[in-house]
Short mmCIF file of C-alpha atoms in Angstrom, two decimals:
data_model
loop_
_atom_site.label_atom_id
_atom_site.label_comp_id
_atom_site.label_asym_id
_atom_site.label_seq_id
_atom_site.Cartn_x
_atom_site.Cartn_y
_atom_site.Cartn_z
CA MET A 17 -9.14 -0.14 -43.23
CA PRO A 18 -6.04 0.33 -41.02
CA ALA A 19 -4.43 -2.86 -39.74
CA SER A 20 -5.16 -1.96 -36.10
CA SER A 21 -8.86 -1.41 -36.84
CA LEU A 22 -9.01 -4.67 -38.77
CA ALA A 23 -7.38 -6.53 -35.85
CA ARG A 24 -9.89 -5.06 -33.41
CA THR A 25 -12.76 -6.02 -35.68
CA VAL A 26 -11.46 -9.58 -36.00
CA ARG A 27 -11.00 -9.91 -32.23
CA ARG A 28 -14.46 -8.54 -31.57
CA GLY A 29 -15.99 -10.86 -34.14
CA LEU A 30 -14.13 -13.87 -32.74
CA GLY A 31 -15.27 -13.03 -29.24
CA LEU A 32 -18.89 -12.72 -30.33
CA LEU A 33 -18.67 -16.00 -32.24
CA VAL A 34 -17.27 -17.91 -29.27
CA LEU A 35 -19.84 -16.35 -26.96
CA ALA A 36 -22.65 -17.23 -29.35
CA VAL A 37 -21.50 -20.85 -29.58
CA ALA A 38 -21.21 -21.10 -25.79
CA VAL A 39 -24.62 -19.52 -25.23
CA ALA A 40 -26.18 -21.82 -27.83
CA TYR A 41 -24.71 -24.81 -26.05
CA LEU A 42 -25.77 -23.61 -22.63
CA ALA A 43 -29.29 -22.86 -23.82
CA ARG A 44 -29.75 -26.60 -24.30
CA VAL A 45 -28.69 -27.48 -20.76
CA VAL A 46 -30.07 -24.64 -18.61
CA SER A 47 -32.63 -25.74 -16.07
CA GLY A 48 -34.26 -22.93 -14.10
CA PRO A 49 -35.49 -25.15 -11.24
CA ASP A 50 -32.07 -26.81 -10.84
CA LEU A 51 -30.34 -23.44 -10.81
CA ALA A 52 -32.75 -21.98 -8.26
CA ALA A 53 -32.45 -25.04 -6.02
CA ALA A 54 -28.64 -24.91 -6.11
CA PHE A 55 -28.65 -21.18 -5.32
CA ARG A 56 -30.94 -21.70 -2.32
CA ALA A 57 -28.66 -24.49 -1.10
CA LEU A 58 -25.69 -22.11 -1.15
CA LEU A 59 -27.62 -19.54 0.86
CA ARG A 60 -28.41 -22.15 3.51
CA ASP A 61 -24.75 -22.89 4.22
CA PRO A 62 -22.69 -19.68 4.27
CA PRO A 63 -19.90 -21.24 6.41
CA GLY A 64 -19.35 -23.96 3.81
CA VAL A 65 -19.17 -21.41 1.01
CA LEU A 66 -16.77 -19.20 2.98
CA ALA A 67 -14.58 -22.20 3.79
CA ALA A 68 -14.36 -23.05 0.08
CA LEU A 69 -13.44 -19.47 -0.76
CA LEU A 70 -10.83 -19.48 2.00
CA LEU A 71 -9.20 -22.52 0.39
CA TYR A 72 -9.42 -20.69 -2.94
CA GLY A 73 -7.52 -17.81 -1.32
CA CYS A 74 -4.97 -20.27 0.07
CA ALA A 75 -4.26 -21.36 -3.51
CA PHE A 76 -3.19 -17.80 -4.28
CA ALA A 77 -1.14 -17.72 -1.09
CA LEU A 78 0.84 -20.67 -2.46
CA ARG A 79 1.32 -18.87 -5.77
CA THR A 80 2.45 -15.81 -3.85
CA TRP A 81 5.05 -17.92 -2.07
CA SER A 82 6.17 -19.48 -5.37
CA TRP A 83 6.75 -16.10 -6.98
CA ARG A 84 8.91 -14.99 -4.08
CA ARG A 85 10.73 -18.33 -4.21
CA VAL A 86 11.98 -17.60 -7.72
CA LEU A 87 12.13 -13.79 -7.34
CA PRO A 88 13.14 -13.10 -3.71
CA GLU A 89 13.34 -9.34 -4.30
CA LEU A 90 9.55 -9.27 -4.73
CA SER A 91 7.74 -8.68 -1.44
CA LEU A 92 4.86 -10.87 -0.31
CA GLY A 93 2.50 -7.92 -0.46
CA HIS A 94 3.39 -6.99 -4.04
CA SER A 95 3.26 -10.61 -5.16
CA TRP A 96 -0.18 -11.16 -3.60
CA ALA A 97 -1.52 -7.90 -5.00
CA ALA A 98 -0.23 -8.50 -8.54
CA LEU A 99 -1.75 -11.99 -8.66
CA HIS A 100 -5.13 -10.65 -7.58
CA VAL A 101 -5.05 -7.65 -9.90
CA SER A 102 -4.39 -10.17 -12.67
CA LEU A 103 -7.27 -12.33 -11.45
CA LEU A 104 -9.57 -9.30 -11.39
CA GLY A 105 -8.45 -8.34 -14.89
CA ASN A 106 -9.20 -11.80 -16.22
CA HIS A 107 -12.71 -11.56 -14.80
CA VAL A 108 -13.55 -8.17 -16.28
CA LEU A 109 -11.43 -7.96 -19.44
CA PRO A 110 -11.60 -10.03 -22.63
CA PHE A 111 -8.83 -12.15 -24.17
CA ARG A 112 -7.24 -12.98 -20.80
CA LEU A 113 -5.73 -9.49 -20.65
CA GLY A 114 -5.43 -9.86 -16.90
CA GLU A 115 -2.31 -11.95 -17.49
CA ALA A 116 -0.46 -8.85 -18.66
CA LEU A 117 -1.56 -6.99 -15.52
CA ARG A 118 0.46 -9.42 -13.43
CA VAL A 119 3.63 -7.97 -14.93
CA THR A 120 2.59 -4.34 -15.27
CA THR A 121 1.37 -4.16 -11.67
CA VAL A 122 4.74 -5.25 -10.31
CA LEU A 123 6.67 -2.99 -12.66
CA ARG A 124 4.53 0.01 -11.70
CA ARG A 125 4.76 -0.56 -7.96
CA THR A 126 8.35 -1.74 -7.56
CA GLY A 127 11.75 -1.00 -8.99
CA LEU A 128 12.38 -4.58 -10.10
CA PRO A 129 13.87 -5.06 -13.59
CA ALA A 130 11.37 -5.97 -16.30
CA PRO A 131 13.27 -9.06 -17.60
CA ALA A 132 13.22 -10.71 -14.17
CA VAL A 133 9.52 -9.97 -13.66
CA VAL A 134 8.56 -11.20 -17.12
CA ALA A 135 10.74 -14.32 -16.91
CA SER A 136 9.40 -15.32 -13.49
CA THR A 137 5.82 -14.74 -14.64
CA VAL A 138 6.29 -16.87 -17.77
CA ALA A 139 7.91 -19.67 -15.77
CA LEU A 140 5.29 -19.74 -13.03
CA ARG A 141 2.31 -19.42 -15.35
CA SER A 142 3.67 -22.27 -17.48
CA ALA A 143 4.18 -24.36 -14.35
CA ASP A 144 0.56 -23.64 -13.42
CA LEU A 145 -0.70 -24.90 -16.76
CA VAL A 146 1.52 -27.99 -16.77
CA ALA A 147 0.27 -28.79 -13.27
CA VAL A 148 -3.38 -28.36 -14.25
CA ALA A 149 -2.96 -30.60 -17.30
CA LEU A 150 -1.23 -33.36 -15.33
CA LEU A 151 -3.84 -33.13 -12.59
CA ALA A 152 -6.58 -33.60 -15.15
CA LEU A 153 -4.80 -36.62 -16.60
CA ALA A 154 -4.26 -38.14 -13.15
CA ALA A 155 -7.74 -37.44 -11.80
CA ALA A 156 -9.86 -38.29 -14.84
CA PRO A 157 -7.86 -39.70 -17.76
CA ASP A 158 -10.96 -40.87 -19.59
CA LEU A 159 -12.54 -37.42 -19.35
CA VAL A 160 -9.39 -35.74 -20.66
CA GLY A 161 -9.13 -38.28 -23.45
CA THR A 162 -12.73 -37.60 -24.45
CA LEU A 163 -12.39 -33.81 -24.42
CA ALA A 164 -8.78 -33.30 -25.59
CA GLY A 165 -7.73 -36.49 -27.32
CA GLY A 166 -4.05 -36.92 -28.09
CA TRP A 167 -3.42 -33.17 -28.18
CA ILE A 168 -2.84 -33.03 -24.45
CA TRP A 169 0.73 -34.41 -24.55
CA PRO A 170 2.19 -32.02 -27.16
CA VAL A 171 0.58 -29.15 -25.26
CA VAL A 172 2.10 -30.34 -21.98
CA GLY A 173 5.49 -30.66 -23.68
CA VAL A 174 5.36 -27.10 -25.04
CA LEU A 175 4.31 -25.73 -21.65
CA ALA A 176 7.06 -27.63 -19.83
CA ALA A 177 9.65 -26.30 -22.29
CA THR A 178 8.31 -22.77 -21.74
CA MET A 179 8.54 -23.23 -17.97
CA LEU A 180 12.18 -24.31 -18.21
CA ALA A 181 12.99 -21.50 -20.62
CA GLY A 182 11.45 -18.98 -18.23
CA MET A 183 13.47 -20.31 -15.31
CA PHE A 184 16.73 -20.24 -17.27
CA TRP A 185 15.91 -16.77 -18.58
CA LEU A 186 15.44 -15.67 -14.99
CA ALA A 187 18.71 -17.34 -13.98
CA SER A 188 20.60 -15.71 -16.85
CA GLY A 189 20.56 -12.45 -14.93
CA GLY A 190 22.48 -14.12 -12.09
CA ASP A 191 25.93 -15.61 -11.84
CA GLY A 192 26.06 -18.19 -14.63
CA ARG A 193 26.16 -21.81 -13.55
CA ALA A 194 25.23 -21.03 -9.95
CA GLY A 195 22.17 -19.11 -11.17
CA ARG A 196 21.07 -22.04 -13.33
CA ARG A 197 21.56 -24.40 -10.43
CA ARG A 198 19.35 -22.22 -8.23
CA ALA A 199 16.71 -22.18 -10.95
CA LEU A 200 16.69 -25.97 -11.20
CA THR A 201 16.62 -26.28 -7.41
CA ALA A 202 13.58 -23.99 -7.25
CA LEU A 203 11.59 -25.99 -9.82
CA PRO A 204 10.45 -28.95 -7.64
CA PRO A 205 8.94 -26.91 -4.76
CA VAL A 206 7.45 -24.39 -7.18
CA PHE A 207 5.83 -27.11 -9.26
CA ALA A 208 4.57 -28.87 -6.12
CA ALA A 209 3.03 -25.58 -4.98
CA ALA A 210 1.32 -25.21 -8.37
CA VAL A 211 -0.22 -28.67 -8.06
CA ALA A 212 -1.36 -27.98 -4.51
CA ALA A 213 -2.86 -24.65 -5.56
CA TRP A 214 -5.10 -26.27 -8.18
CA VAL A 215 -6.19 -28.91 -5.68
CA LEU A 216 -7.17 -26.13 -3.27
CA GLU A 217 -9.05 -24.31 -6.04
CA SER A 218 -11.11 -27.41 -6.72
CA ALA A 219 -12.67 -26.97 -3.27
CA VAL A 220 -15.03 -24.38 -4.74
CA VAL A 221 -16.62 -26.66 -7.35
CA TYR A 222 -16.62 -29.53 -4.85
CA GLU A 223 -18.49 -27.50 -2.23
CA VAL A 224 -20.98 -26.06 -4.73
CA ALA A 225 -21.66 -29.54 -6.10
CA ARG A 226 -22.11 -30.93 -2.58
CA LEU A 227 -24.60 -28.25 -1.64
CA ALA A 228 -26.45 -28.70 -4.94
CA GLY A 229 -26.82 -32.43 -4.26
CA VAL A 230 -24.40 -33.51 -6.99
CA ALA A 231 -22.22 -36.47 -6.02
CA LEU A 232 -18.69 -35.43 -6.94
CA SER A 233 -15.55 -37.01 -5.54
CA PRO A 234 -12.53 -34.84 -4.67
CA ALA A 235 -10.64 -36.33 -7.62
CA GLU A 236 -13.51 -35.50 -9.95
CA ALA A 237 -13.67 -31.96 -8.56
CA VAL A 238 -9.96 -31.60 -9.37
CA ALA A 239 -10.59 -32.95 -12.88
CA VAL A 240 -13.49 -30.55 -13.53
CA THR A 241 -11.39 -27.62 -12.28
CA ALA A 242 -8.44 -28.66 -14.43
CA VAL A 243 -10.50 -29.09 -17.59
CA THR A 244 -12.29 -25.79 -17.04
CA ILE A 245 -9.09 -23.85 -16.40
CA ALA A 246 -7.48 -25.41 -19.46
CA ALA A 247 -10.42 -24.20 -21.54
CA GLN A 248 -10.13 -20.75 -19.99
CA THR A 249 -6.59 -20.26 -21.30
CA VAL A 250 -8.11 -19.41 -24.69
CA ALA A 251 -11.16 -17.56 -23.37
CA VAL A 252 -11.98 -14.38 -25.30
CA THR A 253 -14.94 -13.03 -23.33
CA PRO A 254 -14.59 -11.04 -20.08
CA GLY A 255 -14.12 -13.55 -17.29
CA GLY A 256 -14.50 -16.32 -19.83
CA PHE A 257 -18.24 -15.89 -19.43
CA GLY A 258 -20.00 -18.55 -21.40
CA SER A 259 -16.90 -20.57 -22.19
CA TYR A 260 -16.31 -21.28 -18.47
CA GLU A 261 -19.86 -22.53 -18.00
CA ALA A 262 -19.73 -24.52 -21.23
CA ALA A 263 -16.43 -26.22 -20.31
CA ALA A 264 -17.45 -26.99 -16.73
CA THR A 265 -20.87 -28.26 -17.80
CA ALA A 266 -19.30 -30.47 -20.46
CA ALA A 267 -16.83 -31.87 -17.92
CA LEU A 268 -19.56 -32.57 -15.37
CA THR A 269 -21.90 -34.21 -17.89
CA ALA A 270 -19.00 -36.38 -19.10
CA LEU A 271 -18.74 -37.58 -15.50
CA GLY A 272 -22.40 -38.56 -15.56
CA VAL A 273 -24.02 -35.48 -13.99
CA ALA A 274 -27.34 -34.46 -15.53
CA SER A 275 -27.09 -31.35 -17.69
CA GLY A 276 -29.39 -29.16 -15.58
CA PRO A 277 -27.57 -29.64 -12.25
CA ALA A 278 -24.23 -29.58 -14.09
CA PHE A 279 -24.93 -26.13 -15.47
CA ALA A 280 -26.14 -24.91 -12.06
CA VAL A 281 -22.90 -26.09 -10.44
CA ALA A 282 -20.82 -24.52 -13.22
CA LEU A 283 -22.58 -21.15 -13.11
CA LEU A 284 -22.54 -20.82 -9.32
CA THR A 285 -18.91 -21.91 -9.08
CA HIS A 286 -17.98 -19.26 -11.62
CA ALA A 287 -20.09 -16.70 -9.76
CA LEU A 288 -18.30 -17.39 -6.46
CA LYS A 289 -14.88 -17.14 -8.07
CA THR A 290 -15.90 -13.92 -9.78
CA ALA A 291 -17.16 -12.48 -6.49
CA TYR A 292 -13.82 -13.34 -4.86
CA SER A 293 -11.91 -11.72 -7.73
CA LEU A 294 -13.98 -8.53 -7.52
CA VAL A 295 -13.59 -8.16 -3.74
CA VAL A 296 -9.98 -9.25 -3.23
CA GLY A 297 -8.83 -7.99 -6.63
CA GLY A 298 -10.49 -4.65 -5.96
CA LEU A 299 -8.57 -4.35 -2.71
CA ALA A 300 -5.39 -5.36 -4.52
CA LEU A 301 -5.75 -2.33 -6.77
CA VAL A 302 -4.99 -0.10 -3.79
CA THR A 303 -2.73 -2.47 -1.87
CA PRO A 304 -0.22 -3.33 -0.69
CA ILE A 305 -0.11 -0.22 1.39
CA ARG A 306 2.64 0.49 3.84
CA LEU A 307 1.27 1.29 7.28
CA ARG A 308 4.64 1.73 9.00
CA LEU A 309 8.16 2.76 8.21
CA PRO A 310 10.50 -0.09 7.27
CA ARG A 311 12.42 -1.76 10.06
CA VAL A 312 15.69 -0.95 8.31
CA LEU A 313 16.08 2.72 7.44
CA PRO A 314 18.75 4.40 5.30
CA ALA A 315 22.07 5.39 6.79
CA ARG A 316 22.23 8.79 8.43
CA PRO A 317 22.94 11.44 5.75
CA ALA A 318 26.21 13.31 5.99
CA PRO A 319 25.94 16.65 7.83
CA LEU A 320 26.35 19.92 6.03
CA PRO A 321 29.34 22.08 7.00
CA VAL A 322 28.54 24.76 9.56
CA SER A 323 30.54 27.97 9.85
CA PRO A 324 31.63 29.27 13.27
CA ASP A 325 29.34 32.29 13.00
CA ALA A 326 26.31 30.41 11.64
CA PRO A 327 23.11 31.48 13.47
CA VAL A 328 20.28 29.51 15.01
CA VAL A 329 17.24 30.38 12.93
CA VAL A 330 13.80 30.22 14.54
CA PHE A 331 10.71 30.32 12.33
CA ILE A 332 7.24 30.90 13.71
CA PRO A 333 4.11 30.36 11.58
CA VAL A 334 1.40 32.87 12.48
CA HIS A 335 -2.27 33.24 11.64
CA ASP A 336 -4.16 35.87 13.65
CA GLU A 337 -2.00 35.61 16.78
CA GLU A 338 -1.63 39.33 17.59
CA ALA A 339 -2.22 38.67 21.30
CA THR A 340 0.86 36.47 21.66
CA VAL A 341 3.28 36.64 18.74
CA GLY A 342 5.09 39.79 19.93
CA GLU A 343 5.77 38.29 23.32
CA VAL A 344 6.97 35.00 21.80
CA VAL A 345 9.52 36.86 19.68
CA ARG A 346 10.70 39.07 22.54
CA ARG A 347 11.14 36.15 24.94
CA LEU A 348 13.46 34.29 22.58
CA PRO A 349 17.05 34.66 23.86
CA ALA A 350 19.48 36.68 21.76
CA SER A 351 21.88 33.75 21.54
CA VAL A 352 21.91 29.96 21.95
CA ALA A 353 25.14 28.12 22.82
CA GLY A 354 27.08 31.21 21.77
CA ARG A 355 25.29 31.56 18.43
CA ARG A 356 23.04 34.50 17.61
CA VAL A 357 19.35 33.82 17.14
CA VAL A 358 17.56 34.98 14.00
CA THR A 359 13.76 34.97 14.08
CA ILE A 360 11.51 34.62 11.04
CA VAL A 361 7.73 34.92 11.30
CA VAL A 362 5.70 33.37 8.48
CA ASP A 363 2.47 35.34 8.28
CA ASP A 364 -0.13 32.90 6.94
CA GLY A 365 -2.71 35.39 5.75
CA SER A 366 -3.42 37.05 9.09
CA THR A 367 -6.28 39.56 9.17
CA ASP A 368 -5.10 41.22 12.38
CA ALA A 369 -1.93 43.02 13.44
CA SER A 370 0.17 39.85 13.87
CA ALA A 371 2.70 40.76 11.17
CA LEU A 372 3.15 44.32 12.43
CA LEU A 373 3.62 43.26 16.05
CA ALA A 374 6.09 40.51 15.09
CA ARG A 375 8.14 43.00 13.09
CA GLU A 376 8.11 45.51 15.94
CA ALA A 377 9.34 42.77 18.31
CA GLY A 378 12.38 42.21 16.10
CA ALA A 379 11.38 39.38 13.74
CA THR A 380 11.78 39.28 9.99
CA VAL A 381 8.29 38.75 8.53
CA VAL A 382 7.58 36.86 5.31
CA SER A 383 3.99 36.76 4.11
CA GLN A 384 2.02 34.02 2.43
CA PRO A 385 -0.36 35.10 -0.37
CA GLY A 386 -3.29 34.06 1.81
CA ASN A 387 -4.27 31.64 4.56
CA LEU A 388 -2.78 28.52 2.96
CA GLY A 389 -2.60 26.37 6.09
CA LEU A 390 -0.08 25.42 8.76
CA GLY A 391 1.60 22.79 6.59
CA ALA A 392 2.20 25.34 3.85
CA ALA A 393 3.52 27.84 6.40
CA VAL A 394 5.98 25.27 7.80
CA ARG A 395 7.13 24.48 4.27
CA ARG A 396 7.74 28.18 3.65
CA GLY A 397 9.42 28.60 7.05
CA LEU A 398 11.89 25.78 6.38
CA ALA A 399 12.73 27.24 2.98
CA GLU A 400 13.36 30.68 4.47
CA ALA A 401 15.28 29.35 7.47
CA VAL A 402 17.95 27.55 5.45
CA ARG A 403 18.82 30.65 3.39
CA PRO A 404 21.30 32.13 5.93
CA ALA A 405 23.22 28.80 6.22
CA PRO A 406 22.19 28.14 9.87
CA ALA A 407 23.77 25.96 12.50
CA ALA A 408 20.28 24.80 13.50
CA VAL A 409 16.68 25.55 12.57
CA VAL A 410 13.94 25.71 15.22
CA TYR A 411 10.19 25.60 14.70
CA LEU A 412 8.03 27.23 17.40
CA ASP A 413 4.28 27.79 17.67
CA ALA A 414 3.13 31.39 18.16
CA ASP A 415 0.42 30.84 20.78
CA LEU A 416 2.62 30.88 23.96
CA GLU A 417 1.75 27.28 24.80
CA TYR A 418 5.48 26.60 24.56
CA PHE A 419 8.23 28.46 26.39
CA PRO A 420 10.59 30.39 24.10
CA GLU A 421 13.24 30.14 26.83
CA ASP A 422 13.43 26.35 26.23
CA ILE A 423 15.04 26.86 22.83
CA GLU A 424 18.54 25.89 23.97
CA ARG A 425 17.18 22.63 25.32
CA VAL A 426 15.46 21.85 21.98
CA ALA A 427 18.28 22.99 19.70
CA GLY A 428 21.07 21.55 21.86
CA PRO A 429 21.21 17.99 20.41
CA VAL A 430 21.39 19.45 16.90
CA LEU A 431 24.17 21.88 17.78
CA THR A 432 26.23 19.11 19.38
CA GLY A 433 25.69 16.78 16.40
CA GLU A 434 23.83 14.25 18.53
CA ALA A 435 20.64 14.46 16.43
CA ASP A 436 19.24 15.85 13.19
CA TYR A 437 15.62 16.18 14.22
CA VAL A 438 14.61 17.02 17.77
CA VAL A 439 11.09 17.15 19.16
CA GLY A 440 10.30 18.90 22.42
CA SER A 441 8.11 16.47 24.32
CA ARG A 442 5.39 17.87 26.53
CA PHE A 443 4.62 14.47 28.02
CA ALA A 444 8.24 13.87 28.98
CA GLY A 445 8.41 17.34 30.49
CA THR A 446 6.01 19.52 32.49
CA ILE A 447 2.41 20.27 31.51
CA GLU A 448 0.88 23.12 33.48
CA ARG A 449 -2.55 22.65 31.91
CA MET A 450 -4.03 20.70 28.99
CA LEU A 451 -7.72 20.10 28.34
CA THR A 452 -8.77 16.51 28.98
CA HIS A 453 -9.94 15.81 25.43
CA ARG A 454 -6.77 17.39 24.04
CA ARG A 455 -4.59 15.26 26.30
CA PHE A 456 -6.47 12.12 25.26
CA GLY A 457 -6.29 13.00 21.55
CA ASN A 458 -2.57 13.75 21.75
CA ARG A 459 -1.93 10.49 23.56
CA VAL A 460 -3.84 8.45 20.97
CA LEU A 461 -2.17 10.14 18.02
CA THR A 462 1.24 9.72 19.66
CA VAL A 463 0.66 5.97 20.03
CA TRP A 464 -0.15 5.91 16.32
CA VAL A 465 3.02 7.84 15.43
CA ARG A 466 5.13 5.62 17.69
CA TRP A 467 3.74 2.53 15.98
CA MET A 468 4.23 3.95 12.47
CA THR A 469 7.79 5.13 13.07
CA ARG A 470 8.98 2.22 15.25
CA HIS A 471 10.62 4.91 17.41
CA ASP A 472 10.09 5.73 21.06
CA VAL A 473 7.99 8.82 20.36
CA THR A 474 6.34 10.36 23.41
CA ASP A 475 4.82 13.44 21.74
CA GLY A 476 3.82 13.17 18.10
CA GLN A 477 2.15 16.60 17.80
CA SER A 478 4.55 18.93 19.60
CA GLY A 479 4.83 22.49 18.32
CA TYR A 480 8.50 22.85 19.30
CA ARG A 481 11.08 21.18 17.03
CA ALA A 482 14.67 21.60 15.86
CA PHE A 483 16.41 20.53 12.67
CA SER A 484 19.97 20.19 11.52
CA PRO A 485 20.77 22.20 8.36
CA SER A 486 20.73 19.00 6.31
CA ALA A 487 17.39 17.84 7.75
CA ALA A 488 15.83 21.27 7.27
CA ARG A 489 16.85 21.28 3.60
CA ALA A 490 15.65 17.72 3.03
CA ALA A 491 12.36 18.06 4.93
CA GLU A 492 9.19 17.82 2.85
CA VAL A 493 5.69 18.67 4.04
CA ILE A 494 3.32 17.10 1.51
CA HIS A 495 0.06 18.76 2.54
CA ASP A 496 -1.00 22.25 3.53
CA TYR A 497 -3.27 21.52 6.50
CA ASN A 498 -0.69 20.28 9.01
CA TYR A 499 2.85 19.03 9.24
CA ALA A 500 3.42 17.01 12.43
CA GLN A 501 3.10 13.36 11.41
CA VAL A 502 4.21 13.66 7.79
CA LEU A 503 7.32 15.63 8.71
CA THR A 504 8.41 13.03 11.25
CA LEU A 505 7.78 10.17 8.82
CA ASP A 506 9.60 12.00 6.04
CA LEU A 507 12.77 12.71 8.00
CA LEU A 508 12.98 9.31 9.68
CA ALA A 509 12.43 7.57 6.32
CA LYS A 510 15.41 9.52 4.97
CA GLY A 511 17.66 8.28 7.79
CA TYR A 512 17.88 11.43 9.92
CA ARG A 513 18.54 10.80 13.59
CA TYR A 514 15.58 11.46 15.91
CA HIS A 515 15.78 12.71 19.47
CA GLU A 516 13.37 14.07 22.10
CA VAL A 517 13.90 16.48 24.96
CA PRO A 518 11.51 17.36 27.79
CA ILE A 519 9.92 20.81 27.59
CA ARG A 520 7.38 22.90 29.48
CA TYR A 521 3.84 23.42 28.25
CA ALA A 522 1.01 25.76 29.24
CA PHE A 523 -2.34 25.70 27.46
CA ARG A 524 -3.06 28.83 25.45
CA ALA A 525 -4.74 31.67 27.34
CA THR A 526 -6.09 33.45 24.25
CA GLY A 527 -7.42 32.52 20.85
CA GLU A 528 -8.53 29.09 19.65
CA SER A 529 -6.72 26.19 18.02
CA PHE A 530 -7.60 25.53 14.39
CA VAL A 531 -7.41 21.78 15.01
CA LYS A 532 -10.81 20.02 14.99
CA LEU A 533 -10.97 16.24 15.18
CA GLY A 534 -13.07 15.62 12.05
CA PRO A 535 -11.13 17.83 9.60
CA TYR A 536 -7.86 16.80 11.22
CA LEU A 537 -8.41 13.08 10.62
CA ARG A 538 -9.97 13.66 7.20
CA LYS A 539 -6.91 15.58 5.99
CA VAL A 540 -4.05 14.08 7.99
CA VAL A 541 -4.76 10.36 7.54
CA PRO A 542 -4.70 10.50 3.70
CA ALA A 543 -1.53 12.61 3.86
CA VAL A 544 0.13 10.03 6.13
CA HIS A 545 -0.89 7.30 3.68
CA ARG A 546 0.73 9.24 0.82
CA GLU A 547 3.86 9.85 2.87
CA LEU A 548 4.28 6.17 3.75
CA ASN A 549 3.54 4.91 0.25
CA SER A 550 5.29 7.46 -1.90
CA PRO A 551 7.99 5.92 -4.15
#
């Protein structure tokens, strides 16, 4: 038998053996009536249960703070999420495999170096275990002596040495003596936070015992929690099922609690902690998520060189716009700020004469292989527009809602070097007509874009935009349906300078917009999430 198969067989056998021993022990102490009575008591006092779980969550908030105290580069969100992914893993995986998830989650989601993450995890987890052992000794020395004997002190010594080694390992990546001094300075508050966290965790067993009618002092609740957690460090079953109940029941009976109520308190305490781990840990699997751009953005990228005869390139996505596209192309001026205008129409699978009429009006037409969507057409338009090395690139809708004659106003800040990305704002300019529900929807979405970007955006969905050559080359549109929000987020996140200019707007006289609220939100919101949270 291969060594790996033998190891798996041994682990499986050991897990089954421990579970069998725990179940055999628990079978002697289970009392159905006591368990049912305790469960009913919990249902009668939801606020008390929620308060206990809130304190349980506060314990993890302290651990979150501690991790950032020793590893400042780790954000609060990533620290909180990694701790809860680890907690979830320990409740659903055997052999305490959730501990490894604490490290892998941070490494997967951040760019932090592995040695620093591993060292800080080892140090903090060791501090946790030293704290829980000392709490048990302080709260119930007789109980610890009965259950652990003289083994507790060598174990504490090994854990303390591991904690110090982890801190010095972490400091070794710094600046020598100063790094070691910072590590030693961090130890007292970190250890104090570990002690406080376990005290907060004991609120769960204390509240369950209170509701079940079991007289348990706060110190005894701390002792039961400490003993149970110490036993869980060698748990082999998922969530320590069986061993948790056995350890907690043994601790409670050693304090004089009858076996039936003791088991009820142990089982329900474990159930509440498991429920917390499933809910908060489940959320941690998909969080932290960034909802806004960072406050500090990258420096503005260097501009690309522009030749004196470089054109202004306008690209116009088109899908079945034969009634308007020819006029849009013809109304574009021949030059902008002394530079010739080149017009490209991106035919997005039109089934009418849009491409023919655009070509007859003087535009160069490039065709998509089918109706791929506006986002895909904008992506293609940007790629085509940068080919002739332009001085500026302009995006314009084909439906005559926007005035082609306003192109110099939109492209102007790019041509003067004032901005890299310019949006023509309808709400800062003149609106001849806009349907009420469209106006309301645009206003709401613009508030959302303004909040996400932390910029003074007045029109988040405008169909008239200009780009510097550098911004046009760097722009990425990550979904095919639309482009507006993701393009703005993308360019601002890369440091390009944003600007708005007032423009004129007249609601389309022909055709119908493809935008419908349901599909729009269903497709755009996930794309915005991906844009904000992409590495």
